PDB file of C-alpha atoms and ligand atoms in Angstrom:
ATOM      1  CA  UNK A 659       0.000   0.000   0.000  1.00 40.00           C
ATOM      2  CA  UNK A 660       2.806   2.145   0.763  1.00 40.00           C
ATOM      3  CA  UNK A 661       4.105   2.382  -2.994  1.00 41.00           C
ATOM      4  CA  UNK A 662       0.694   3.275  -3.878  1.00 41.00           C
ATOM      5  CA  UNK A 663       0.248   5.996  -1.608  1.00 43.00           C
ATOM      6  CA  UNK A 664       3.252   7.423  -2.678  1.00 42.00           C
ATOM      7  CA  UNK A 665       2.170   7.164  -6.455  1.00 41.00           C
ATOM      8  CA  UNK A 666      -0.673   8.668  -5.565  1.00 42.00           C
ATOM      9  CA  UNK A 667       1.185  11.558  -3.923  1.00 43.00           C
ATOM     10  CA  UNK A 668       3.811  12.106  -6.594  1.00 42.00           C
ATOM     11  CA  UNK A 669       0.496  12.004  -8.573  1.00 41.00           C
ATOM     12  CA  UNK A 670      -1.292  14.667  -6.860  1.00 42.00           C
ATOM     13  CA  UNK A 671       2.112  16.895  -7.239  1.00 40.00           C
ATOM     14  CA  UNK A 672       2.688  16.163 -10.787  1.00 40.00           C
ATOM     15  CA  UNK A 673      -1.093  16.804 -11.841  1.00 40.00           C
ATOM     16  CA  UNK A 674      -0.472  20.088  -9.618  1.00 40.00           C
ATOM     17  CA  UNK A 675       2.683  21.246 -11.342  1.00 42.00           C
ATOM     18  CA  UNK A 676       1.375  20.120 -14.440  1.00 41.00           C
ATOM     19  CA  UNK A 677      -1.639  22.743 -13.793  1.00 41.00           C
ATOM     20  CA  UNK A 678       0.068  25.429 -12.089  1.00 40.00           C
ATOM     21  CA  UNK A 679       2.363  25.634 -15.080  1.00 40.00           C
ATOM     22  CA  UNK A 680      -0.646  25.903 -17.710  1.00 39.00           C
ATOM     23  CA  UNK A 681      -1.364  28.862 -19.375  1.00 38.00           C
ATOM     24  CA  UNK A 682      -5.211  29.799 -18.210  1.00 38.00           C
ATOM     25  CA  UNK A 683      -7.705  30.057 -20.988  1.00 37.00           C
ATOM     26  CA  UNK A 684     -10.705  31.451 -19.826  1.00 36.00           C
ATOM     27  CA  UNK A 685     -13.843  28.884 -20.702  1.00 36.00           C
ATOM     28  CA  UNK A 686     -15.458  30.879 -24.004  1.00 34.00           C
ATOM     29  CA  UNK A 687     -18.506  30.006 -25.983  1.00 33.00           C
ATOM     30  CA  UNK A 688     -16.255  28.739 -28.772  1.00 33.00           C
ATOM     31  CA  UNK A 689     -16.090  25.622 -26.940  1.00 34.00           C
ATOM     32  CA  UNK A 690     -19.537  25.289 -26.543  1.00 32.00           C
ATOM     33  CA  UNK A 691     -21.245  22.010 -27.681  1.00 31.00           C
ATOM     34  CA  UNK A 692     -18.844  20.777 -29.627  1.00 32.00           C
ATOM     35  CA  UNK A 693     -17.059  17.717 -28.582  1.00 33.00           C
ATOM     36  CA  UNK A 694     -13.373  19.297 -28.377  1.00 33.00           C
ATOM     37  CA  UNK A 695     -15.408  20.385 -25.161  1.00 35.00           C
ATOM     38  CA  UNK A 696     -15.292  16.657 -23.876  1.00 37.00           C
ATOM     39  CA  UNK A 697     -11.810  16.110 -24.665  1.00 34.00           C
ATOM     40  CA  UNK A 698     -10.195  17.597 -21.342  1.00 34.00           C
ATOM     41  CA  UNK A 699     -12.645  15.071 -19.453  1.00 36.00           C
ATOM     42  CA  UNK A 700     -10.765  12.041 -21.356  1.00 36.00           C
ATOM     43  CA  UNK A 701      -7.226  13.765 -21.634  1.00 34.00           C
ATOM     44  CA  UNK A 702      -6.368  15.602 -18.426  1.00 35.00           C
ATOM     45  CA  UNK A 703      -3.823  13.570 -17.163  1.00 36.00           C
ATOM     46  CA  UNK A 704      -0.309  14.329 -14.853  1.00 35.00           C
ATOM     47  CA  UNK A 705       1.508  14.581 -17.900  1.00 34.00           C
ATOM     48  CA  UNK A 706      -0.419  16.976 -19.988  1.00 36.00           C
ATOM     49  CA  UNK A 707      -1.013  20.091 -18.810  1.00 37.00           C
ATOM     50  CA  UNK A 708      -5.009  20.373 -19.634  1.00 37.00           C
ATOM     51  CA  UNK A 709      -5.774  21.814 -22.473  1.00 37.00           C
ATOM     52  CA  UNK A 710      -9.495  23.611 -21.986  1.00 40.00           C
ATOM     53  CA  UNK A 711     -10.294  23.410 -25.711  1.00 39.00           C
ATOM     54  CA  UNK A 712      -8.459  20.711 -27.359  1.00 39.00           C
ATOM     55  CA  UNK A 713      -8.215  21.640 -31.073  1.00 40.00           C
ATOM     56  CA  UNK A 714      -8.135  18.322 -32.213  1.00 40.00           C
ATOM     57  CA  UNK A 715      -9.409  15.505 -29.348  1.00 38.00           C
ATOM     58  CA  UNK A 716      -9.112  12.319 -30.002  1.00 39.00           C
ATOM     59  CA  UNK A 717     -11.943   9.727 -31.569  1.00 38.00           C
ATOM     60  CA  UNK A 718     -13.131   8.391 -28.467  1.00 37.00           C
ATOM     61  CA  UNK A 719     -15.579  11.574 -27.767  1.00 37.00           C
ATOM     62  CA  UNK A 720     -18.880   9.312 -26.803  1.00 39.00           C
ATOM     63  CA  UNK A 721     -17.648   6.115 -26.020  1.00 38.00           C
ATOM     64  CA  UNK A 722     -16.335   4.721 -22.879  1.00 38.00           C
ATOM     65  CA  UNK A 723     -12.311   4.195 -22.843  1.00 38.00           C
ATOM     66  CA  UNK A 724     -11.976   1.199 -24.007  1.00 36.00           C
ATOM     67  CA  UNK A 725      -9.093  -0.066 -21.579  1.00 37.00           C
ATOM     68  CA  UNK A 726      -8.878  -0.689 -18.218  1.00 37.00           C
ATOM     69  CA  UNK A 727      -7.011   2.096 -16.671  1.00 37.00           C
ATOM     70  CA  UNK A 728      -8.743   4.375 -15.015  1.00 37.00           C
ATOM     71  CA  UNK A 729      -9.364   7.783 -16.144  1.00 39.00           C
ATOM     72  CA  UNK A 730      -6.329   9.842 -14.954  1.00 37.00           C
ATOM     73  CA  UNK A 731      -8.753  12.594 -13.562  1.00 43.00           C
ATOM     74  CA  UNK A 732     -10.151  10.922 -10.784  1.00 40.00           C
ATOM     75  CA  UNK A 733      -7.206   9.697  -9.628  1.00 39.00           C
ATOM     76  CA  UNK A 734      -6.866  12.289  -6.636  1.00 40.00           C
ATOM     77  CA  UNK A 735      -7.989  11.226  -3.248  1.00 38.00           C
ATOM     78  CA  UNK A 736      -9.068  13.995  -0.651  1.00 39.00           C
ATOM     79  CA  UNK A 737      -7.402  13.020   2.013  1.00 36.00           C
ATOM     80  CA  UNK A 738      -3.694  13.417   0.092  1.00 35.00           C
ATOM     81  CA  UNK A 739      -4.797  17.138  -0.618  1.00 37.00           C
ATOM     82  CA  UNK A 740      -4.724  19.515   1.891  1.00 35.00           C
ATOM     83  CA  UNK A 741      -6.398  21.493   3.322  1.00 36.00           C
ATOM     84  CA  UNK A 742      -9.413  18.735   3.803  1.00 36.00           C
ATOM     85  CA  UNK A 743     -12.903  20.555   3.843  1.00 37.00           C
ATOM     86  CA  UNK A 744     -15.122  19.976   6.604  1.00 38.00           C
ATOM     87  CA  UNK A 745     -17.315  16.472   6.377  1.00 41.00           C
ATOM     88  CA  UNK A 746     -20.509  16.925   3.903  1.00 40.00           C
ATOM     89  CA  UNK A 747     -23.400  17.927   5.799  1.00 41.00           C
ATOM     90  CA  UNK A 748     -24.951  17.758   9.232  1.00 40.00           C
ATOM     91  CA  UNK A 749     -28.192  15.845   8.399  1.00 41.00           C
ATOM     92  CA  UNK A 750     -31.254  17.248   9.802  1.00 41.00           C
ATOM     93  CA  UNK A 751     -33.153  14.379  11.466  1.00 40.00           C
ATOM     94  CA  UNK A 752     -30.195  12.212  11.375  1.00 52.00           C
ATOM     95  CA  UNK A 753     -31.080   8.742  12.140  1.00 85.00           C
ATOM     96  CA  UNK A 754     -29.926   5.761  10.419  1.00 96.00           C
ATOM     97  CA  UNK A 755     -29.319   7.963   6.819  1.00 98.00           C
ATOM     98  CA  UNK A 756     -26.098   7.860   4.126  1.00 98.00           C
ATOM     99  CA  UNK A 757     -25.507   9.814   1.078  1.00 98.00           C
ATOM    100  CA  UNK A 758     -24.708   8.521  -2.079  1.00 98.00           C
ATOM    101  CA  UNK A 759     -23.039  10.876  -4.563  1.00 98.00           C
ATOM    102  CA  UNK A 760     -21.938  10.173  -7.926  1.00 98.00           C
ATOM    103  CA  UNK A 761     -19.431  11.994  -9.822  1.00 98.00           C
ATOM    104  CA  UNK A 762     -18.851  12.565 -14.059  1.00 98.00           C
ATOM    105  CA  UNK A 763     -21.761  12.104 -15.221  1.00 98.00           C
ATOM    106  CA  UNK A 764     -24.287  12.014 -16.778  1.00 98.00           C
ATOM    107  CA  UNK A 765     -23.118   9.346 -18.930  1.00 98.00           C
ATOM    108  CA  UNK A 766     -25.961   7.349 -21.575  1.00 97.00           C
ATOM    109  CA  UNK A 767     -24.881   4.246 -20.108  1.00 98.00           C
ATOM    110  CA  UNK A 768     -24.653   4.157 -16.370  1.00 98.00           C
ATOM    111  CA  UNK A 769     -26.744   6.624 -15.235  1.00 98.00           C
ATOM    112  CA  UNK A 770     -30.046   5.370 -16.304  1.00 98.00           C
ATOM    113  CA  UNK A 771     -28.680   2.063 -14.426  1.00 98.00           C
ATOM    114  CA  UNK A 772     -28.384   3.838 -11.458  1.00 98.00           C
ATOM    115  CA  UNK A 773     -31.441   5.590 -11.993  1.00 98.00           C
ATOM    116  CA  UNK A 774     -33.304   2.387 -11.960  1.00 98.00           C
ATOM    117  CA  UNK A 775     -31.449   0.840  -8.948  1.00 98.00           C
ATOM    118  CA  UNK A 776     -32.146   3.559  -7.094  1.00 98.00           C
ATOM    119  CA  UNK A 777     -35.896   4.019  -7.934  1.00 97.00           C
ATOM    120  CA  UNK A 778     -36.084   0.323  -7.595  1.00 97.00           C
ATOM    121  CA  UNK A 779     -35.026   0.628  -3.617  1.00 97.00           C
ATOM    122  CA  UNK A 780     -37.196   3.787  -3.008  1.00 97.00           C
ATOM    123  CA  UNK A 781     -32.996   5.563  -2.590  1.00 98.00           C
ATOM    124  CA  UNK A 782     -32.275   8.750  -4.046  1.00 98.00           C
ATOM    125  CA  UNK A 783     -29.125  10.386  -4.691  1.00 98.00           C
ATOM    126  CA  UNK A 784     -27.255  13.442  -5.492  1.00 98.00           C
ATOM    127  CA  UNK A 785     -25.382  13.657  -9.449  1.00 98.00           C
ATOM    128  CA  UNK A 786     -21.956  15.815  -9.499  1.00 98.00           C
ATOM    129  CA  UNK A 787     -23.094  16.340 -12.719  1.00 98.00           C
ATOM    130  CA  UNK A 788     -20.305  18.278 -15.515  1.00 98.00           C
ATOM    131  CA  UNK A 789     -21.818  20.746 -17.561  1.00 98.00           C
ATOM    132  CA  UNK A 790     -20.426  19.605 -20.715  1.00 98.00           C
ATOM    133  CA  UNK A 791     -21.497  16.119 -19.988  1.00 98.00           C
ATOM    134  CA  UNK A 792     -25.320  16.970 -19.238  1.00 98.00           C
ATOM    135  CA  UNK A 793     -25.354  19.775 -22.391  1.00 98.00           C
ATOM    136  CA  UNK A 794     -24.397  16.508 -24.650  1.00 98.00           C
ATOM    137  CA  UNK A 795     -26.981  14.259 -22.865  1.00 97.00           C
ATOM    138  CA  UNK A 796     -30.123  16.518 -21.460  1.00 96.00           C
ATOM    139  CA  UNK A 797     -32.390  14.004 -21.489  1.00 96.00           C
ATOM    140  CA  UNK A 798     -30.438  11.761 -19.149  1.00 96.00           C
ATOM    141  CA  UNK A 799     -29.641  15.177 -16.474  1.00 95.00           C
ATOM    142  CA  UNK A 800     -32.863  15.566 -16.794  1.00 94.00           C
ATOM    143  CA  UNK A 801     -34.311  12.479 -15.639  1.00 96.00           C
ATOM    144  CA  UNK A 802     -31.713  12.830 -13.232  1.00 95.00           C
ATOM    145  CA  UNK A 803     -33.648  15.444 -11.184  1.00 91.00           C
ATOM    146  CA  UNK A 804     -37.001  14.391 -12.109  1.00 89.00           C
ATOM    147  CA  UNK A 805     -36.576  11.556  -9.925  1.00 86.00           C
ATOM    148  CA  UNK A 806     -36.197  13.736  -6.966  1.00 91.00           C
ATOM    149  CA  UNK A 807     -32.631  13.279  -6.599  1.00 97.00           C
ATOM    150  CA  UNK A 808     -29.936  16.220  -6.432  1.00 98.00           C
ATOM    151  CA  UNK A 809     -27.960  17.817  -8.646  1.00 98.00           C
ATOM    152  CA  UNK A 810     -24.698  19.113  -7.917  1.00 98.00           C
ATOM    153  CA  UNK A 811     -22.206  21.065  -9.855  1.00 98.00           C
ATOM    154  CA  UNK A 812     -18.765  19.306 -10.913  1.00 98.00           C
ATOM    155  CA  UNK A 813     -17.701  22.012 -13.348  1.00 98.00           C
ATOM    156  CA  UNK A 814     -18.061  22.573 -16.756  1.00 98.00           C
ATOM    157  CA  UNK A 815     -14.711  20.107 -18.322  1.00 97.00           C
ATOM    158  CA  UNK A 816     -13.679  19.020 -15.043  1.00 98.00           C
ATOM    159  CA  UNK A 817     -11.119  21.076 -14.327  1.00 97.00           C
ATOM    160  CA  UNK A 818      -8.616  21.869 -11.592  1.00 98.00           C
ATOM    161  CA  UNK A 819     -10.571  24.708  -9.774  1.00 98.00           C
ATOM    162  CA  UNK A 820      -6.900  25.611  -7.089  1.00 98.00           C
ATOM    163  CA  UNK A 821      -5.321  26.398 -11.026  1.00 98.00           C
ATOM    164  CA  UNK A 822      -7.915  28.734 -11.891  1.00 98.00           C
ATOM    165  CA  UNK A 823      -8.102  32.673 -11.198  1.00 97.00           C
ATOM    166  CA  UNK A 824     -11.875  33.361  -9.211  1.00 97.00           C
ATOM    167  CA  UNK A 825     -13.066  34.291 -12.929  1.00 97.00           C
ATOM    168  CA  UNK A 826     -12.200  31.093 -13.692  1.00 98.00           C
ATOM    169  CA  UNK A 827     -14.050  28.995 -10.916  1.00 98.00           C
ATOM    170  CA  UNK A 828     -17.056  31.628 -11.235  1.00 98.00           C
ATOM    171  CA  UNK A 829     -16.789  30.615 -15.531  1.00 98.00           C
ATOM    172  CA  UNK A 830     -16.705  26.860 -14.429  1.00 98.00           C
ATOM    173  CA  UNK A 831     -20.005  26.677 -12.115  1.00 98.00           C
ATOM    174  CA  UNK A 832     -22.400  29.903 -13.887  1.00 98.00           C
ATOM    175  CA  UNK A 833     -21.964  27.746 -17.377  1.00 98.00           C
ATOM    176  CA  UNK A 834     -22.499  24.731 -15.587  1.00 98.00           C
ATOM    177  CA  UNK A 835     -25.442  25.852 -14.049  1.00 97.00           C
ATOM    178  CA  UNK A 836     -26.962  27.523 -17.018  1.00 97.00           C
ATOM    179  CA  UNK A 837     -27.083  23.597 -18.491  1.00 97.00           C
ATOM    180  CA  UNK A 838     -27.773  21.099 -15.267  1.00 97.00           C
ATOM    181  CA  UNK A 839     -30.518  23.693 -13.269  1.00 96.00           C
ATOM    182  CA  UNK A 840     -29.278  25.497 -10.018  1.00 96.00           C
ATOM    183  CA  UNK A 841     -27.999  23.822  -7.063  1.00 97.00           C
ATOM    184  CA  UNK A 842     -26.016  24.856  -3.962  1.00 98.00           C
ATOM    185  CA  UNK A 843     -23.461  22.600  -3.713  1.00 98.00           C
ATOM    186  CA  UNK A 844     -20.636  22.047  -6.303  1.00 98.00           C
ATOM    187  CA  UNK A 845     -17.557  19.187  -6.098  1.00 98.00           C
ATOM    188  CA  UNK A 846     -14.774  20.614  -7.084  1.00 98.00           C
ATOM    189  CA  UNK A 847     -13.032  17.976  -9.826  1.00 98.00           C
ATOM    190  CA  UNK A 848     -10.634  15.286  -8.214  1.00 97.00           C
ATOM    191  CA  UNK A 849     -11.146  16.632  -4.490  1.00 97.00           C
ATOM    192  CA  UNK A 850      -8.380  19.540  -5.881  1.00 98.00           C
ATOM    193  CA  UNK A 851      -9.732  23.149  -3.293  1.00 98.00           C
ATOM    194  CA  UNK A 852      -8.081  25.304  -1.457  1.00 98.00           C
ATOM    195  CA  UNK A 853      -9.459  28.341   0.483  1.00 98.00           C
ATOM    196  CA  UNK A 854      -9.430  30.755  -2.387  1.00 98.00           C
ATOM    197  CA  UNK A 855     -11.508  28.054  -4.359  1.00 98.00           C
ATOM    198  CA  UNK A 856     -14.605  27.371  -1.466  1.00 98.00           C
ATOM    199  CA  UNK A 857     -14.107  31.083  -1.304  1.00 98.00           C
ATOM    200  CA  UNK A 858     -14.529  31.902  -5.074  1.00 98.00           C
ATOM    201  CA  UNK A 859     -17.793  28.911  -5.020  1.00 98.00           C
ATOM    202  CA  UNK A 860     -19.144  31.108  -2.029  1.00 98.00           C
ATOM    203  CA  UNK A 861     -19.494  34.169  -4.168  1.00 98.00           C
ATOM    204  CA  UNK A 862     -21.481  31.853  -6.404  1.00 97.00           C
ATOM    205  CA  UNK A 863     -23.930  30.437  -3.946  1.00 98.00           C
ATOM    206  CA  UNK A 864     -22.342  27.331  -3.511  1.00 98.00           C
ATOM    207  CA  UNK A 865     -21.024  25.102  -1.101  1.00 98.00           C
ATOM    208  CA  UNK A 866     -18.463  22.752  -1.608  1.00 98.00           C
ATOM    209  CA  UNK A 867     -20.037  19.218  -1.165  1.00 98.00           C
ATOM    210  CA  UNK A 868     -16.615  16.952  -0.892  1.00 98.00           C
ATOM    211  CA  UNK A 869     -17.410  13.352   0.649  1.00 98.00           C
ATOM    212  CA  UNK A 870     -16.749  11.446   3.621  1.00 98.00           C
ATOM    213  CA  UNK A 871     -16.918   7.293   2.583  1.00 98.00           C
ATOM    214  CA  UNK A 872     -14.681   6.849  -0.967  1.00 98.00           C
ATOM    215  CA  UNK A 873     -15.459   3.596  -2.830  1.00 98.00           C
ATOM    216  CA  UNK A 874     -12.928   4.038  -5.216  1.00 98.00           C
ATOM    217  CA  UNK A 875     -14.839   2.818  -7.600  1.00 98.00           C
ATOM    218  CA  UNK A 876     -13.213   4.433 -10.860  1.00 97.00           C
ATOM    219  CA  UNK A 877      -9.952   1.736  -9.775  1.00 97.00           C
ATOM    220  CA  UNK A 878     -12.586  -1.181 -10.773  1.00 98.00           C
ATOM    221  CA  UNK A 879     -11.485  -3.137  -7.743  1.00 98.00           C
ATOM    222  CA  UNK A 880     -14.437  -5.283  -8.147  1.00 98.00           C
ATOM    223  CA  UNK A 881     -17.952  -5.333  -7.135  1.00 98.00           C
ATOM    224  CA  UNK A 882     -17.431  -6.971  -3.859  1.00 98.00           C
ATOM    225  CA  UNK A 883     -14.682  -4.903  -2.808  1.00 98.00           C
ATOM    226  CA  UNK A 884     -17.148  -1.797  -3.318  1.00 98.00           C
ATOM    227  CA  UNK A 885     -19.528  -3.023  -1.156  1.00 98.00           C
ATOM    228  CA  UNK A 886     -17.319  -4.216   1.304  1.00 98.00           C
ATOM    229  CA  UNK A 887     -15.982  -0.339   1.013  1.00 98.00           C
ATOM    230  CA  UNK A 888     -19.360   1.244   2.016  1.00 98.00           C
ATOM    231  CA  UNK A 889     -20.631  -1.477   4.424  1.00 97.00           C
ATOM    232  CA  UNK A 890     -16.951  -1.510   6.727  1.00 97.00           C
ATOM    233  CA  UNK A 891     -17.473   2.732   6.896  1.00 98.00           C
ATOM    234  CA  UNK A 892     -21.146   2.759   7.142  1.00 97.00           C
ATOM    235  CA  UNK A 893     -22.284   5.787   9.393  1.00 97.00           C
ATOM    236  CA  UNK A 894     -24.859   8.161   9.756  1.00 97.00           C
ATOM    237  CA  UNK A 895     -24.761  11.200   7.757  1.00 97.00           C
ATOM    238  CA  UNK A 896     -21.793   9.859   5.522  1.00 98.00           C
ATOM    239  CA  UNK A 897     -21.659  11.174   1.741  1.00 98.00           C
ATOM    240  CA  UNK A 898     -20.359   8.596  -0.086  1.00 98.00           C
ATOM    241  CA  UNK A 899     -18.145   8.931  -3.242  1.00 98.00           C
ATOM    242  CA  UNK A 900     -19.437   6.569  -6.556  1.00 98.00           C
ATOM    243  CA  UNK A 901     -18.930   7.557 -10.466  1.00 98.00           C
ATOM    244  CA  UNK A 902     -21.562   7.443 -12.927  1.00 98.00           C
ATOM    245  CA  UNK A 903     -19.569   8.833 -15.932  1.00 98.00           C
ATOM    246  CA  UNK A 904     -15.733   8.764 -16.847  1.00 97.00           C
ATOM    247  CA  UNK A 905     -14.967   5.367 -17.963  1.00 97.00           C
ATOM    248  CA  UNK A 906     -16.728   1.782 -17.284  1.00 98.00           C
ATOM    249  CA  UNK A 907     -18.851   1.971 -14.477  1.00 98.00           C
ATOM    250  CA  UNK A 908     -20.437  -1.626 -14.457  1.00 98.00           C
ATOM    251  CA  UNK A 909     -18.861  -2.279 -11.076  1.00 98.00           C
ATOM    252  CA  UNK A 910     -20.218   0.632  -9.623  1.00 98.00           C
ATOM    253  CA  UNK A 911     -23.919  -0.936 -10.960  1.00 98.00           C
ATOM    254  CA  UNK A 912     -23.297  -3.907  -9.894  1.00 98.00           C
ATOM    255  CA  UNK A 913     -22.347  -2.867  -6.552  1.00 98.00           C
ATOM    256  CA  UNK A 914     -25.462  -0.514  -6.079  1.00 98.00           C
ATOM    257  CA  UNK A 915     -27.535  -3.588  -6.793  1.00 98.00           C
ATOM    258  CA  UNK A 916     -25.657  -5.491  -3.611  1.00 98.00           C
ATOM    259  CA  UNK A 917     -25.850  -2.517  -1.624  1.00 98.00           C
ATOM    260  CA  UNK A 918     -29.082  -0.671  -1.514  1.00 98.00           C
ATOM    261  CA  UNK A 919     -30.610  -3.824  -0.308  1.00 97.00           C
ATOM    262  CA  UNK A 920     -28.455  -4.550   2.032  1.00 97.00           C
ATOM    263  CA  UNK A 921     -28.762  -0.964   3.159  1.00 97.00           C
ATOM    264  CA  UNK A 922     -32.186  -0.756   3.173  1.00 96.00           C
ATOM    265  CA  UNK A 923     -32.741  -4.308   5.158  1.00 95.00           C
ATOM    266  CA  UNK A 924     -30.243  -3.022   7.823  1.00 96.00           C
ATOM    267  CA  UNK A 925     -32.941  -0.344   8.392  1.00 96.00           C
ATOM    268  CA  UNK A 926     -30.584   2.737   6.372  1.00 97.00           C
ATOM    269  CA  UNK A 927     -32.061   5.510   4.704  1.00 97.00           C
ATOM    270  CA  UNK A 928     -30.029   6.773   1.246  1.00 98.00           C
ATOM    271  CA  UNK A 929     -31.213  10.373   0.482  1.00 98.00           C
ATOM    272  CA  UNK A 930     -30.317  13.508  -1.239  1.00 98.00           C
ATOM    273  CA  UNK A 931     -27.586  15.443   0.103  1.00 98.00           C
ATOM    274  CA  UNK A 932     -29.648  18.038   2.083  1.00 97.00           C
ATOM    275  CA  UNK A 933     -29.444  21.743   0.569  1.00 96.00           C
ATOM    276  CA  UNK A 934     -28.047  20.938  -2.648  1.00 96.00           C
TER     277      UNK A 934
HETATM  278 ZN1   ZN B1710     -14.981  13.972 -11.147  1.00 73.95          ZN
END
């Protein structure tokens, strides 16, 4: 575990060298709705500084990677960046109640998947949906929210919020908003903040929703090992960390199907993040 922590770690510095060295191109309408606007969401890796429009993305602009490794941008755990925001939310009415939270999407595939697990189980959720994602599939974001789940902000091209200038972050979350609806709370892309960032999403109206119980899930450690994840930390008010978009996420549906029984026979509760 220890080599992996510390690949995570030179991770986390090269993705924020990589980023602090990038020139800063404001988001502009010439990126809008055309799929060079998807690219960074595929591309932004530790070794390439992310490009905000790509001029010429690669092929792969609606399907699913077709490997197994993981989508570079996801790769950032909270707890190796610091400063670590306060835990989610303080539930009101508390009880026996978790929060799932999924992150990337929407995505044509899994989302609808989750949709129906989560109807299925009377369990709702809240979708860290990207703005760039949700303008390419409305009709998925907006099923989404018609089945009284939350939406929460995740940027427009899921970008590194600590490398942009407040203009930036402001850019990121009013043009996300403008596609997905309004919400309160917005996840800043790979757990990267700082205070200038939760101060910059303040003078937006939101709140930065990070997550307390992370199921890795975009690693594909398997099904089981998912569950196992969410089960060994269950606890009341926890947000928990799942991805509906970004790469294959039949793991993550096939651990939702294990869980929110399981959950729901051991007498929890899986609602919307409160105030999002
Ligand atoms: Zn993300």
């Amino acid at each position: 575990m220890a080599s992996v922590r510390f690949f995570g770690s030179a991770l986390v510095i090269a993705v924020a060298m990589a980023a602090a060295t990038a020139t800063v191109v404001p988001v502009g309408p010439a990126s809008a709705g055309g799929p060079a606007t998807h690219a960074p969401t595929q591309t932004v890796s530790p070794t390439h500084a992310p490009p905000p429009v790509a001029p010429t993305p690669p092929a792969a602009v609606t399907t699913p990677e077709p490997t197994l490794q993981p989508p570079k941008f996801v790769a950032v755990p909270r707890d190796e960046r610091a400063p670590a925001p306060p835990p989610a939310t303080g539930p009101t009415g508390a009880g026996k109640v978790m929060y799932l939270s999924f992150d990337d999407g929407p995505h044509p595939a899994w989302t609808p998947k989750i949709l129906d697990l989560l109807g299925q189980h009377g369990a709702h959720a809240t979708f860290f949906q990207i703005g760039s994602e949700a303008a390419q599939y409305p009709t998925i974001a907006a099923r989404v929210r018609s089945g009284g789940n939350a939406v929460g902000n995740h940027t427009w091209d899921h970008r590194d919020l600590t490398a942009l200038p407040a203009e930036g972050v402001a850019a990121q979350v009013t043009r996300t908003t403008a596609v997905i609806g309004a919400t309160r709370c917005t996840r800043p892309p790979m757990g990267l903040t700082n205070p200038a960032v939760v101060a910059a999403l303040g003078r937006q109206g939101q709140r930065q929703q990070m997550w307390d119980i992370d199921t890795r899930d975009w690693q594909r450690p398997g099904a089981a090992r998912i569950v196992d994840t969410v089960v060994g930390q269950a606890r009341s008010g926890a947000v928990i960390l799942m991805h509906d978009g970004g790469g294959d996420r039949s793991q993550t549906v096939d651990a939702l199907a294990q869980l929110l029984p399981r959950l729901t026979r051991a007498g929890w509760r899986l609602e919307a993040i409160p105030g999002c």
